[in-house]
Coordinates of C-alpha atoms in Angstrom, one line a residue:
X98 CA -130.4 -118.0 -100.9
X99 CA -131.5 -114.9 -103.1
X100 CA -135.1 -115.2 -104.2
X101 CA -135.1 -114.4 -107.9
X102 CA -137.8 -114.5 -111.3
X103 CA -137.4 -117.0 -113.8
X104 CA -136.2 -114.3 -116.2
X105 CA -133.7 -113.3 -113.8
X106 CA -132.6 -117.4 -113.1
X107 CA -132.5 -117.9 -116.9
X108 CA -130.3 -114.6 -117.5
X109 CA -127.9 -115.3 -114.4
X110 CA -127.6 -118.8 -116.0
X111 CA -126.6 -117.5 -119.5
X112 CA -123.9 -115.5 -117.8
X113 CA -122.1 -118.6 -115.3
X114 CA -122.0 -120.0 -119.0
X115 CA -119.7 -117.1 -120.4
X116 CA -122.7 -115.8 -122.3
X117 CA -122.1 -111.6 -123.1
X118 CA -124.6 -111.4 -125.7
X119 CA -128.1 -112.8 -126.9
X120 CA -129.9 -112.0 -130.4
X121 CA -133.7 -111.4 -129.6
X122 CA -137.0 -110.2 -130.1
X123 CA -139.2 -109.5 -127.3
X124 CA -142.8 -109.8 -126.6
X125 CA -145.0 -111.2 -124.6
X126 CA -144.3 -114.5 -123.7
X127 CA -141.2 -113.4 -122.7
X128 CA -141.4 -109.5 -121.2
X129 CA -139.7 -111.1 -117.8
X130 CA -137.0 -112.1 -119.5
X131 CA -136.5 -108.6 -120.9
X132 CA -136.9 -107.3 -117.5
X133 CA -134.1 -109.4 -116.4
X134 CA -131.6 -108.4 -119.1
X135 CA -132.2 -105.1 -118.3
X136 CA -131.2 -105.7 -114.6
X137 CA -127.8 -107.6 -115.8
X138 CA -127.4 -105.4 -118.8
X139 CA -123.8 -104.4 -117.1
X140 CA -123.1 -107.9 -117.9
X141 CA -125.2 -109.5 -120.5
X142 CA -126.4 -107.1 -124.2
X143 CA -129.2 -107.6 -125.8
X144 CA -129.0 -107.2 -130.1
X145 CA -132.6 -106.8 -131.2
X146 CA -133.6 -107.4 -134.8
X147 CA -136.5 -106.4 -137.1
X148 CA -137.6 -109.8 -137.5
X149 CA -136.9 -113.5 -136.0
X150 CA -135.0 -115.0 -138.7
X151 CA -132.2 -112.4 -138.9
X152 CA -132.3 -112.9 -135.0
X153 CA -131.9 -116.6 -135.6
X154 CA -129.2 -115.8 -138.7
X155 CA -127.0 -113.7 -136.7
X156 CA -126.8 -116.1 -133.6
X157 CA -125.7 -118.2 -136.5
X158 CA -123.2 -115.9 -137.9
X159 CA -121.8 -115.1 -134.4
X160 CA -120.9 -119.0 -133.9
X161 CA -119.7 -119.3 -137.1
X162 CA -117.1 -116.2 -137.2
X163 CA -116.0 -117.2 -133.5
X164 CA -116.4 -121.0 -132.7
X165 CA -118.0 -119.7 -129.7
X166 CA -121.7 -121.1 -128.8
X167 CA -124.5 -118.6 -130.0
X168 CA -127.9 -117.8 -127.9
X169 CA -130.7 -116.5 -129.3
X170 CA -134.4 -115.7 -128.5
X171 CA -137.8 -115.5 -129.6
X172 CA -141.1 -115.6 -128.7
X173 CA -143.5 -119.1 -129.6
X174 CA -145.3 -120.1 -132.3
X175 CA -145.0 -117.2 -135.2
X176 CA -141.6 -116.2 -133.6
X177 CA -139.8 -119.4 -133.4
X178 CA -140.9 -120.5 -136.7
X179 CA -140.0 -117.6 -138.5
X180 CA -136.5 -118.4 -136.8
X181 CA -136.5 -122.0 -138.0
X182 CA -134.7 -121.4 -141.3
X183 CA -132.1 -120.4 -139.4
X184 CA -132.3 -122.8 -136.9
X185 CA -132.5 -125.3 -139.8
X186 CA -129.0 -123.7 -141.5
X187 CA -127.3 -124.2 -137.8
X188 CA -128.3 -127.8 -137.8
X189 CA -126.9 -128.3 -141.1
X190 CA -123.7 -126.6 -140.0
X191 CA -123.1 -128.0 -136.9
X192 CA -123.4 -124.8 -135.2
X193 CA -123.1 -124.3 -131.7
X194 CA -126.9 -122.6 -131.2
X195 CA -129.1 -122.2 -128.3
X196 CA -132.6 -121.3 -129.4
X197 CA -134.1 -119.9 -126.4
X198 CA -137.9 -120.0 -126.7
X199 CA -141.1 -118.7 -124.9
X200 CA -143.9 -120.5 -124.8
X201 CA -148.0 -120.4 -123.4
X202 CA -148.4 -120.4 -119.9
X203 CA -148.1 -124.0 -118.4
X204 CA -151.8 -124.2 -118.0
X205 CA -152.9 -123.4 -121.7
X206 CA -150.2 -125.3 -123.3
X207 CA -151.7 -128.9 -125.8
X208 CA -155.7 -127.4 -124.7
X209 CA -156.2 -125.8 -128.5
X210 CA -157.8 -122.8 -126.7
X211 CA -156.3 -120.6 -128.7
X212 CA -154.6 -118.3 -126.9
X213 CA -151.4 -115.9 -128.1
X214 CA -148.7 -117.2 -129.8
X215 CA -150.3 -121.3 -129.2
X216 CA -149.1 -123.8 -132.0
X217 CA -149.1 -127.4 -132.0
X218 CA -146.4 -129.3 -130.3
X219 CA -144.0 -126.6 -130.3
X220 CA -141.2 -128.9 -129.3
X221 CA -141.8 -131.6 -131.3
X222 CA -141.2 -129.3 -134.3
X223 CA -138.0 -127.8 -131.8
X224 CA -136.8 -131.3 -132.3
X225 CA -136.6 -132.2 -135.6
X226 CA -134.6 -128.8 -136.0
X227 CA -132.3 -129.4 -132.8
X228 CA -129.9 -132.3 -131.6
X229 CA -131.4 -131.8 -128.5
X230 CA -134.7 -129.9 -127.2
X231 CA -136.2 -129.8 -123.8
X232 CA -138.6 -127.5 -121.9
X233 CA -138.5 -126.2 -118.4
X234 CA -141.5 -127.1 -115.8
X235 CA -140.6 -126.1 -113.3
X236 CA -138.2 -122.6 -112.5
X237 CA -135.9 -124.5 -110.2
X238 CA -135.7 -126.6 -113.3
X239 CA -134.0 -124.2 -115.5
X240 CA -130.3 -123.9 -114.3
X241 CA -129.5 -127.7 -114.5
X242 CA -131.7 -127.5 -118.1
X243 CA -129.5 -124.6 -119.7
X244 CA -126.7 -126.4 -118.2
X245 CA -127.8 -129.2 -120.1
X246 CA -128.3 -127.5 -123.3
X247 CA -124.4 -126.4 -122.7
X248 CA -123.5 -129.7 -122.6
X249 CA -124.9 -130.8 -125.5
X250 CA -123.3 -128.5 -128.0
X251 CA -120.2 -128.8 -126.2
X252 CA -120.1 -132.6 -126.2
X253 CA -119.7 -135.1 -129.2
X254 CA -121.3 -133.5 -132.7
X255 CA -121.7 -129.7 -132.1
X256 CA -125.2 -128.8 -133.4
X257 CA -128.0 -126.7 -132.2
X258 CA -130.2 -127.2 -129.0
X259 CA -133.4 -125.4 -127.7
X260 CA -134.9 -125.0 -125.0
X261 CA -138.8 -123.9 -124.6
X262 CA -139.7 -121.9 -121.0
X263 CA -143.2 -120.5 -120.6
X264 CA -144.3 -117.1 -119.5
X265 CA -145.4 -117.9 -116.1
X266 CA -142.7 -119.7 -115.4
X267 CA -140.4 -116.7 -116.3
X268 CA -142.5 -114.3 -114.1
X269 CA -142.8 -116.4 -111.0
X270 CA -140.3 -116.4 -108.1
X271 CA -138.1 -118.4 -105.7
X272 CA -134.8 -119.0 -103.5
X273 CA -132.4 -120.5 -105.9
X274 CA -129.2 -122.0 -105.7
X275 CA -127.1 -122.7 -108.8
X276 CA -124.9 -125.6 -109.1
X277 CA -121.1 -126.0 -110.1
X278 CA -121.0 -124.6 -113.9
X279 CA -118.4 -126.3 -115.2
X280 CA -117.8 -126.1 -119.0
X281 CA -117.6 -129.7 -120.9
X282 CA -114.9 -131.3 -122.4
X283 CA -114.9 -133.5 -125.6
X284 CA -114.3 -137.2 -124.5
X285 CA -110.4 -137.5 -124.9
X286 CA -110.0 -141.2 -125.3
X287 CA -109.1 -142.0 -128.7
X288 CA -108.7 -145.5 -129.4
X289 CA -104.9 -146.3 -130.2
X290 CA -105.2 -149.4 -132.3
X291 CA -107.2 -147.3 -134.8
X292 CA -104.8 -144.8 -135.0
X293 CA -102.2 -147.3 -135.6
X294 CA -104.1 -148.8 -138.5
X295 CA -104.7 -145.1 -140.5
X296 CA -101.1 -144.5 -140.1
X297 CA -100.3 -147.8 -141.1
X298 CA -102.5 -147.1 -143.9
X299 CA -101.2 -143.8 -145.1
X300 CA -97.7 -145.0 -144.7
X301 CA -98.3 -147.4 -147.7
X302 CA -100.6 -145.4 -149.6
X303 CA -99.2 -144.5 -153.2
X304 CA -101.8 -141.4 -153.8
X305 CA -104.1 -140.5 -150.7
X306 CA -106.1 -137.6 -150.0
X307 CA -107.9 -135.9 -148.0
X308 CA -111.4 -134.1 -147.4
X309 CA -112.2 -131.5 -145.0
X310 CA -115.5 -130.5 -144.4
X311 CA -117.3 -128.3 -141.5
X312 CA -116.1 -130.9 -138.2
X313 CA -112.6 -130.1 -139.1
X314 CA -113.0 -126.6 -138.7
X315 CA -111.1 -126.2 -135.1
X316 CA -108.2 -128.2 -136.2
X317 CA -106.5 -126.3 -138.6
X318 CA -103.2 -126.8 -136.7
X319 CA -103.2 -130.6 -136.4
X320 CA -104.1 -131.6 -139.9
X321 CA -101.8 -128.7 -141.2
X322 CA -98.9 -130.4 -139.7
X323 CA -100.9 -134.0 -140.5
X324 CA -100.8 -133.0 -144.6
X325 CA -96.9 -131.3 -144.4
X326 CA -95.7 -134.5 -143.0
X327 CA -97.1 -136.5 -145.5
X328 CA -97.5 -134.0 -148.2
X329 CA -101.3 -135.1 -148.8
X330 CA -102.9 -132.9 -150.7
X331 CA -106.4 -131.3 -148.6
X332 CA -109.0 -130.6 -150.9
X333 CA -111.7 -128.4 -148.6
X334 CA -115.9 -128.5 -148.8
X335 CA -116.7 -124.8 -148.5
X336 CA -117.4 -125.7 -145.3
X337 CA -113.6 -127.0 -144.7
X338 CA -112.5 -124.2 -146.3
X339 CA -109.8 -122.3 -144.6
X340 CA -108.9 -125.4 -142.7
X341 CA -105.3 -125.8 -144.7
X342 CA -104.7 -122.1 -145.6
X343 CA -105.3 -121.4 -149.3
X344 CA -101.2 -120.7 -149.3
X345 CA -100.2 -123.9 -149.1
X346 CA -99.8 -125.7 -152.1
X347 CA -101.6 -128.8 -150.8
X348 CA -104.8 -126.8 -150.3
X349 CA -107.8 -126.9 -153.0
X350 CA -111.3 -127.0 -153.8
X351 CA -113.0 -130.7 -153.9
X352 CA -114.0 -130.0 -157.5
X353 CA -110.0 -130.3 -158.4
X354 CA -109.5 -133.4 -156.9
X355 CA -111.3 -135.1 -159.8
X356 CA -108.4 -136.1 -162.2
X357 CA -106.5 -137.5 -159.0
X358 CA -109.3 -139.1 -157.8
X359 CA -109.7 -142.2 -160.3
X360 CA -105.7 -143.2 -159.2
X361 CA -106.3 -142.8 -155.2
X362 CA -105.8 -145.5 -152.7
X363 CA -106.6 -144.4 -149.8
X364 CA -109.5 -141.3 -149.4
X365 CA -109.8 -139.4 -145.5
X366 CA -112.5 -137.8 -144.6
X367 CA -112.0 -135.6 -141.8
X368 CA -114.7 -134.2 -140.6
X369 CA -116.4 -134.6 -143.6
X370 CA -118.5 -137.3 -145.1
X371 CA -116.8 -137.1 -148.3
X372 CA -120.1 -137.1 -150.2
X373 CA -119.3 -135.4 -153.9
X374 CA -116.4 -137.7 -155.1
X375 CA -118.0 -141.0 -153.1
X376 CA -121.7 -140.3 -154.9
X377 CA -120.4 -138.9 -158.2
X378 CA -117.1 -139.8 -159.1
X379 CA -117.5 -143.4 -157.7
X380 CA -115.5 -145.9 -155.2
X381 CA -114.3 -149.6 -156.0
X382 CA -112.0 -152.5 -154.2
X383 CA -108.9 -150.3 -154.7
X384 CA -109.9 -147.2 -152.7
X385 CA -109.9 -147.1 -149.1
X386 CA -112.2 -145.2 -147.4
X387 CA -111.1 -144.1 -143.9
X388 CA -113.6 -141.4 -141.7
X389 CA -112.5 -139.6 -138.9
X390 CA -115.7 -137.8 -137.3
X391 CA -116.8 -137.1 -134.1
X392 CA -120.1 -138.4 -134.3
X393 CA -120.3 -142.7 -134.5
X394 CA -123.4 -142.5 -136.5
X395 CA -122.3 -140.4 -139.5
X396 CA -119.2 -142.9 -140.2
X397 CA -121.5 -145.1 -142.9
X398 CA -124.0 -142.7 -144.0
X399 CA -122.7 -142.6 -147.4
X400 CA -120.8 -145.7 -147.7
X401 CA -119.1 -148.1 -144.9
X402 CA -115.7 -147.2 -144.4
X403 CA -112.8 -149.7 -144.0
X404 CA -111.8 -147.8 -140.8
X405 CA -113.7 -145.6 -139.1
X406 CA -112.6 -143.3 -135.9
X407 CA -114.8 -141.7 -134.2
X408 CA -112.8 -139.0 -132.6
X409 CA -112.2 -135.1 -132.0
X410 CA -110.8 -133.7 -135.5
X411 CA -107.6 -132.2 -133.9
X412 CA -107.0 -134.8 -131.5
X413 CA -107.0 -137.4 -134.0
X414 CA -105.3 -136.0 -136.8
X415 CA -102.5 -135.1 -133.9
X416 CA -102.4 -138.6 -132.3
X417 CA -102.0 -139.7 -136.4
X418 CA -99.0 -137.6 -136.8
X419 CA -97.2 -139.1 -133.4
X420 CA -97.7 -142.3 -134.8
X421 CA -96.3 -141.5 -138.7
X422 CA -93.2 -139.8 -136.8
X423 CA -92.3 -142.9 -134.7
X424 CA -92.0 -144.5 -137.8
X425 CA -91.1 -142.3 -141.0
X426 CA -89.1 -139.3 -141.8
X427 CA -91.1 -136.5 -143.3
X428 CA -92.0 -137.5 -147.0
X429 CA -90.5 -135.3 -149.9
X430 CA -91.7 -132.3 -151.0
X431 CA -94.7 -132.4 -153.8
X432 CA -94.5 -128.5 -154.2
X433 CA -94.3 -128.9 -157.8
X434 CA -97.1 -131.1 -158.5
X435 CA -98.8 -129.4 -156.7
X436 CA -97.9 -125.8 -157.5
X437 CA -99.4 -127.5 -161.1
X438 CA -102.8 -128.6 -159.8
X439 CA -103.3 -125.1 -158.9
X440 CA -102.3 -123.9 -162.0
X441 CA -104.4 -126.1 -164.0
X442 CA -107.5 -125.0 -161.5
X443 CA -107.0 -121.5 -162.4
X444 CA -106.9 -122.5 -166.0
X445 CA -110.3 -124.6 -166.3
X446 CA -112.1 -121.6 -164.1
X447 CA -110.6 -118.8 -166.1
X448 CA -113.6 -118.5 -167.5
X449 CA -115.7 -117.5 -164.6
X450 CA -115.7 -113.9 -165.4
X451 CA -116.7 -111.5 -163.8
X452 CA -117.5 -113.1 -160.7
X453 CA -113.6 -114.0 -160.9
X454 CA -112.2 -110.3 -160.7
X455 CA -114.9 -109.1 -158.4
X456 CA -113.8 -112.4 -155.9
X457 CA -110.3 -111.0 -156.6
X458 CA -110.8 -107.6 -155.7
X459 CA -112.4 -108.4 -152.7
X460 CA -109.6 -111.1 -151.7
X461 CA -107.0 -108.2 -152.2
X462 CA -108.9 -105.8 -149.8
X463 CA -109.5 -107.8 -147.1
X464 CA -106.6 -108.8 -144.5
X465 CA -105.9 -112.4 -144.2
X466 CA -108.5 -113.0 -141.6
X467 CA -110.9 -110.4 -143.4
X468 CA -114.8 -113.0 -143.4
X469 CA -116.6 -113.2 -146.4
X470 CA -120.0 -115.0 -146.5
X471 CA -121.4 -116.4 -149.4
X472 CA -124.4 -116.4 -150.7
X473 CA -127.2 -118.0 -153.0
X474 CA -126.1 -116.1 -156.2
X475 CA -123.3 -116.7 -159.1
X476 CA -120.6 -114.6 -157.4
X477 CA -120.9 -116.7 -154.3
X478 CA -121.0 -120.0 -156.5
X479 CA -117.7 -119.0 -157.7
X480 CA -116.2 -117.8 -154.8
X481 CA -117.1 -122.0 -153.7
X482 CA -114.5 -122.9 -156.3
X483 CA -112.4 -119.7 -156.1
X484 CA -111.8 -118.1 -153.1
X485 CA -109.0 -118.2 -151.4
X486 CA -109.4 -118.4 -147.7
X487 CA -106.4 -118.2 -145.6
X488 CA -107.8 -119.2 -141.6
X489 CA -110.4 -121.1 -140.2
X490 CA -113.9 -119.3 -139.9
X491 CA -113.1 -116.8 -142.7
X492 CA -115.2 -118.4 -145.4
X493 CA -119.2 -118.7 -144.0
X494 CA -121.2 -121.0 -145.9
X495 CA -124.3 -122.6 -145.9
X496 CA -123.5 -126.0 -146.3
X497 CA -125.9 -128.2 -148.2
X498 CA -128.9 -126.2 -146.6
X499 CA -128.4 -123.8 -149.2
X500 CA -130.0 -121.0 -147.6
X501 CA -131.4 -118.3 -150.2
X502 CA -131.1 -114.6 -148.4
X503 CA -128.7 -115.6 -145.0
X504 CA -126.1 -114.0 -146.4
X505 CA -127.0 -110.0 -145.2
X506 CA -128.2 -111.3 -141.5
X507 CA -125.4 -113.7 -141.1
X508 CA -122.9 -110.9 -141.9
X509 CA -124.4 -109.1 -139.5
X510 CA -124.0 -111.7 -136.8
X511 CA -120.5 -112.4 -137.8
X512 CA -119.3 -108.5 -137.5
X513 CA -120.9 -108.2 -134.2
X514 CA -118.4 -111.4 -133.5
X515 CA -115.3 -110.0 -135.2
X516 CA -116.2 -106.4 -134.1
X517 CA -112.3 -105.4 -135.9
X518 CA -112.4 -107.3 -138.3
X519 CA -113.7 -106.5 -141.8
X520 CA -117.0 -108.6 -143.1
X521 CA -118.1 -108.6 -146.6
X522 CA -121.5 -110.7 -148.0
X523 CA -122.1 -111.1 -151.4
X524 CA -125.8 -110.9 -152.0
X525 CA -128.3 -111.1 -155.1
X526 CA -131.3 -109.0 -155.3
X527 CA -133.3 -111.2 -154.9
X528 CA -131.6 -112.9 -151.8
X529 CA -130.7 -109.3 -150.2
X530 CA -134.4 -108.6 -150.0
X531 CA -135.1 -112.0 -147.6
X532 CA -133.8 -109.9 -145.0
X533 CA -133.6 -106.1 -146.1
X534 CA -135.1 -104.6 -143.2
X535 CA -132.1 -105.7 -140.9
X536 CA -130.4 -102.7 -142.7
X537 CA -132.5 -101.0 -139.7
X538 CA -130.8 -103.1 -137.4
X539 CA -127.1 -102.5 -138.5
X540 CA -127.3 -98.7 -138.3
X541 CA -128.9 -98.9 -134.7
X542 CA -126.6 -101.1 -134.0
X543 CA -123.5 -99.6 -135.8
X544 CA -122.9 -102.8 -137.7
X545 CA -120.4 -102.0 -140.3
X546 CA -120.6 -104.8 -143.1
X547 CA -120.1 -104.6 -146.3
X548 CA -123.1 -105.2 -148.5
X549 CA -121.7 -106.1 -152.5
X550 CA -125.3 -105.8 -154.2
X551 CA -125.2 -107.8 -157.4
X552 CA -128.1 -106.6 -159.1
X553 CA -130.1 -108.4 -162.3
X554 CA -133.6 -107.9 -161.5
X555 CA -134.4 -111.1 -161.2
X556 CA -134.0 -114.5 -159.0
X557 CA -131.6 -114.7 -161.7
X558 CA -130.3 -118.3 -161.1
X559 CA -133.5 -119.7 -161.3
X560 CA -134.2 -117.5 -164.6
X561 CA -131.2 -118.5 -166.3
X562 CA -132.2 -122.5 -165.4
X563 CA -135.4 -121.6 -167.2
X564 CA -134.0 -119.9 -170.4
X565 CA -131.2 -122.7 -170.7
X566 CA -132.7 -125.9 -169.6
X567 CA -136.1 -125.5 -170.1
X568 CA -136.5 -124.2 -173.2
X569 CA -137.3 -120.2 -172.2
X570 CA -140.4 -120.9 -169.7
X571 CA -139.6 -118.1 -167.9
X572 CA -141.8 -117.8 -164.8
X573 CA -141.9 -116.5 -161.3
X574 CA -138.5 -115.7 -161.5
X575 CA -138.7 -111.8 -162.7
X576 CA -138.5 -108.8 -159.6
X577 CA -139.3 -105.1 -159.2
X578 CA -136.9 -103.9 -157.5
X579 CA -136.8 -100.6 -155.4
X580 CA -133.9 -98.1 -155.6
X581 CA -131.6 -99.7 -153.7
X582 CA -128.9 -96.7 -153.2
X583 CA -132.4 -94.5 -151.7
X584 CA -133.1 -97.3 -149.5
X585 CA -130.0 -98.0 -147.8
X586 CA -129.5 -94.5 -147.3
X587 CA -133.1 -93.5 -145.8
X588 CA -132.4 -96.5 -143.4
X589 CA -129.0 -94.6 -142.4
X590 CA -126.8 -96.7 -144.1
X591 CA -123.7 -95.7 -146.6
X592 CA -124.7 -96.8 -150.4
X593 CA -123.3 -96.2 -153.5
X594 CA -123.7 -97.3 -156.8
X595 CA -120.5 -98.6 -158.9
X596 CA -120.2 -99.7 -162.5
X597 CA -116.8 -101.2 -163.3
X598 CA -114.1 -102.7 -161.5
X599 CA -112.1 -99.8 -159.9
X600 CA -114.6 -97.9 -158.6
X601 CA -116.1 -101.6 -157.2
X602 CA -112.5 -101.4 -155.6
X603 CA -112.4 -97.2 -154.3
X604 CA -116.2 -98.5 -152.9
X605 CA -114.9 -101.5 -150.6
X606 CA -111.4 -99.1 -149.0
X607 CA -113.8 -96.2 -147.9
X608 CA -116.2 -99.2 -146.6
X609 CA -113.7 -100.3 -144.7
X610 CA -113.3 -97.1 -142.8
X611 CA -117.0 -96.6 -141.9
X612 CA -118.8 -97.4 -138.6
X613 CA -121.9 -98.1 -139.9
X614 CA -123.2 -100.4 -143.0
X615 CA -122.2 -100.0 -146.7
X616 CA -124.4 -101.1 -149.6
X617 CA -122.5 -101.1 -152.7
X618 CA -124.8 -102.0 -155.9
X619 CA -123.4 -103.7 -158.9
X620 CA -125.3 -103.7 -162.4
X621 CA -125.3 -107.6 -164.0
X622 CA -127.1 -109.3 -166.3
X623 CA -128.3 -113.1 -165.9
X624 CA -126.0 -114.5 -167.6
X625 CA -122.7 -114.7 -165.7
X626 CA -121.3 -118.2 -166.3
X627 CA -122.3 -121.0 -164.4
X628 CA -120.2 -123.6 -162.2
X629 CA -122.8 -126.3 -162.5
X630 CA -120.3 -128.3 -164.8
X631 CA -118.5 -129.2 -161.8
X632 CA -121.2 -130.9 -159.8
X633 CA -122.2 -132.8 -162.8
X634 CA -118.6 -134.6 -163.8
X635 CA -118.7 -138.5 -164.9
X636 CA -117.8 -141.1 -162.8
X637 CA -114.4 -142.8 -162.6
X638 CA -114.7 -145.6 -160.3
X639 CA -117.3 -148.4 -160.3
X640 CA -118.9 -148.9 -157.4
X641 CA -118.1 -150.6 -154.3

């Protein structure tokens, strides 16, 4: 047996687990865990930020753009919590993240001595942020308990995990031995008689759809081929989105799903809860509600379905399709119909200008599996209702967290993913500044995203909320803003400053081509249109 440092245990752990990169921020509580990525640095990098939350955002961005679980670390107290936002967004998103955090040496840890970095219950707050949390106490503890976190996020609902290791125990030494590493598998059993029953179901449904949110992400293929079979039309969350390729004519925003939703018998949600048309648009004795979800305990969280599955997305949705073609031939075509709920789509958004041709012009010059991240600002509203995304993990979102300022540092952590790939955010000013110091980061790191700057001066969605629905109390919501184009470039960066529509379009092709970041800056006022008449569309059904 080798005698090694906790550092070095925790690092040789990360790499049995496939791990080739970690987002973090050194310091203290954790200087032997630096000392041990340096030693593997041949086999493990190290991307270090300017502050904890973009170190936690572009862990998050990394998962997102790849599927593939995210570590990131930070030292305790101030350094985890600054992360927690992020932490918070992962939770929401069901993302695959391992917060790895340090903590007070074993012996100072719940005495209120105040020592370095010392908060209260560190893991108790670790938990309410996490699916699961644990903390190491002992170093021949920590294989089995990173293992552990592994097999969390690989196992049943995918969300985030941490896992708190103190300073000493990172600095002291032993003979170790590592166990079998074997990666998890999702339970394949799916119960047959339930599959039986939804195909039964959709085989005598007059008008069903279906909902894809976030869980159905990593089975694009199966409920593809599910939808085409049945010619169901797939109405995506912009968490689903990208699930059924925006070229299919059975792919569309939830919002459009309204009209057909007061004449639908039978609703699935796959991977999704389902929760705008349920809440909103209302449910009654002649809809029936089927979930598909990996997680048992999210089948009746909005109402109790009349079958539930709990089930892998892809495995269920192929195990469906078996069943459907044992008994029926592939129904006929609904290309038409279809082809005309697009088109009257585009007609009631039409007037979503000019986040519309700015979404355009940025679908044109991005390659089908180009990733754009949206943001907290009216060009990433629309792009919630408008943008067309053609693969899975092309469209990052923040889910209902609704994360003000993620969009730069998740960018960044989804370029680093997709290293040849192009990555675009669209940020406000407002939001862009959350996080403008990891412009530092991208340039040392040659990050190249693209940066679309849409610039009013203000938190400009909560100004135009106060000049429109209550009566002109504008307050808090004005900003002085630096010169961004001096910024960006005194940080390194490419920058340039556009004012209409083709140079917006010359800006993005020379982005494309750099190495390092690209801030373009577009002038607008506050008053873009808004999409808020979709979320706030009568009911249809009464309730159930």
């Amino acid at each position: 047996m080798t005698k090694l440092t906790g550092g070095q245990v925790v690092v040789q752990s990360l790499i049995k687990q496939g791990v080739k990169i970690v987002f973090g921020l050194p310091g203290v509580q954790n200087d032997w865990l630096y000392n041990a990525f340096y030693d593997y640095q041949d086999e493990i990098s190290v991307i270090h930020t300017r502050h904890e939350q973009g170190v936690g955002y572009m862990a998050l961005g990394y998962h997102l753009a790849s599927g593939e679980t995210a570590v990131y670390n930070v030292v305790p107290g101030p350094g985890f919590l600054n992360s927690s936002a992020a932490l918070l967004t992962a939770y929401g998103l069901n993302a695959k993240v391992l917060a790895l955090v340090g903590q007070t040496p074993l012996k100072t840890q719940g005495k209120g001595w105040g020592v370095l970095h010392e908060s209260n219950d560190q893991l108790g707050i670790m938990k309410r942020l996490t699916k699961y949390s644990d903390k190491v106490n002992d170093i021949k503890e920590i294989p089995h308990k990173i293992q552990k976190s592994f097999q969390e996020m690989e196992t049943g609902r995918p969300q985030p995990v941490g896992l708190e290791i103190s300073m000493d125990l990172l600095m002291s030494s032993d003979e170790m031995e590592f166990p079998a590493f074997a990666k998890a598998k999702q339970k394949e059993e799916i119960d047959t008689s339930i599959i039986s029953n939804i195909a039964e179901a959709l085989i005598h449904a007059k008008k069903p759809l279906i909902f894809v949110g976030s869980g159905a992400m990593d089975a694009s293929e199966e409920i593809t081929a599910l939808a085409n079979y049945m010619q169901i039309p797939v109405f995506a969350y912009r968490t689903g989105k990208g699930v059924v390729s925006s070229r299919n004519y059975l792919s569309h925003p939830v919002p459009a799903a309204y009209e057909l939703w007061k004449e639908a018998d039978v609703v699935v949600g796959i991977g999704s809860h389902v929760r705008m048309p349920i809440l909103k648009w209302g449910i009654d004795e002649h809809l029936s509600f089927i979930s598909i979800n990996i997680d048992t305990n999210d089948h009746d969280k909005i109402t109790t379905p009349d079958i539930a599955l709990t089930a892998n997305a892809g495995q269920a949705s192929k195990a469906i399709l078996e069943v459907l073609k044992n008994k029926i031939p592939q129904r006929a075509s609904r290309e038409k119909e279809m082809q005309a709920l697009k088109a009257s789509w585009k007609e009631k958004t039409a007037y979503l200008e000019p986040q519309a041709t700015y979404l355009r012009i940025i679908r044109e010059e991005l390659p089908d599996n180009g990733i754009f991240v949206d943001e907290l600002t009216q060009v990433g509203f629309a792009s919630r209702m408008l943008w067309e995304a053609y693969a899975p993990r092309t469209y990052l979102s923040t889910g209902y967290m609704g994360t003000l300022g993620w969009g730069f540092p998740t960018a960044l952590g989804a370029k680093i993913a997709k290293p040849e790939l192009p990555v675009v955010t669209v940020c406000g000013d407002g939001g862009f500044m959350f996080a403008v110091q990891e412009l530092a980061t991208a340039v040392h790191h040659k990050i190249g995203v693209i940066i679309c700057l849409f610039n009013n001066n203000a938190f400009g969605n909560v100004q135009n909320m106060q000049i429109n629905n209550y009566g002109n109390k504008v307050i808090a919501s004005d900003l002085t803003n630096p010169d961004f184009i001096s910024m960006a470039k005194s940080y390194g960066a490419n920058a340039e400053k556009v004012t209409d529509f083709d140079s917006f379009r010359q800006a993005i092709q020379k982005a494309k081509e750099q190495e390092l970041p690209t801030l373009i800056e577009i002038g607008v006022g506050i008053d873009m249109p808004s999409t808020d008449q979709f979320k706030s569309m009568p009911k249809l059904r009464g309730v159930k």
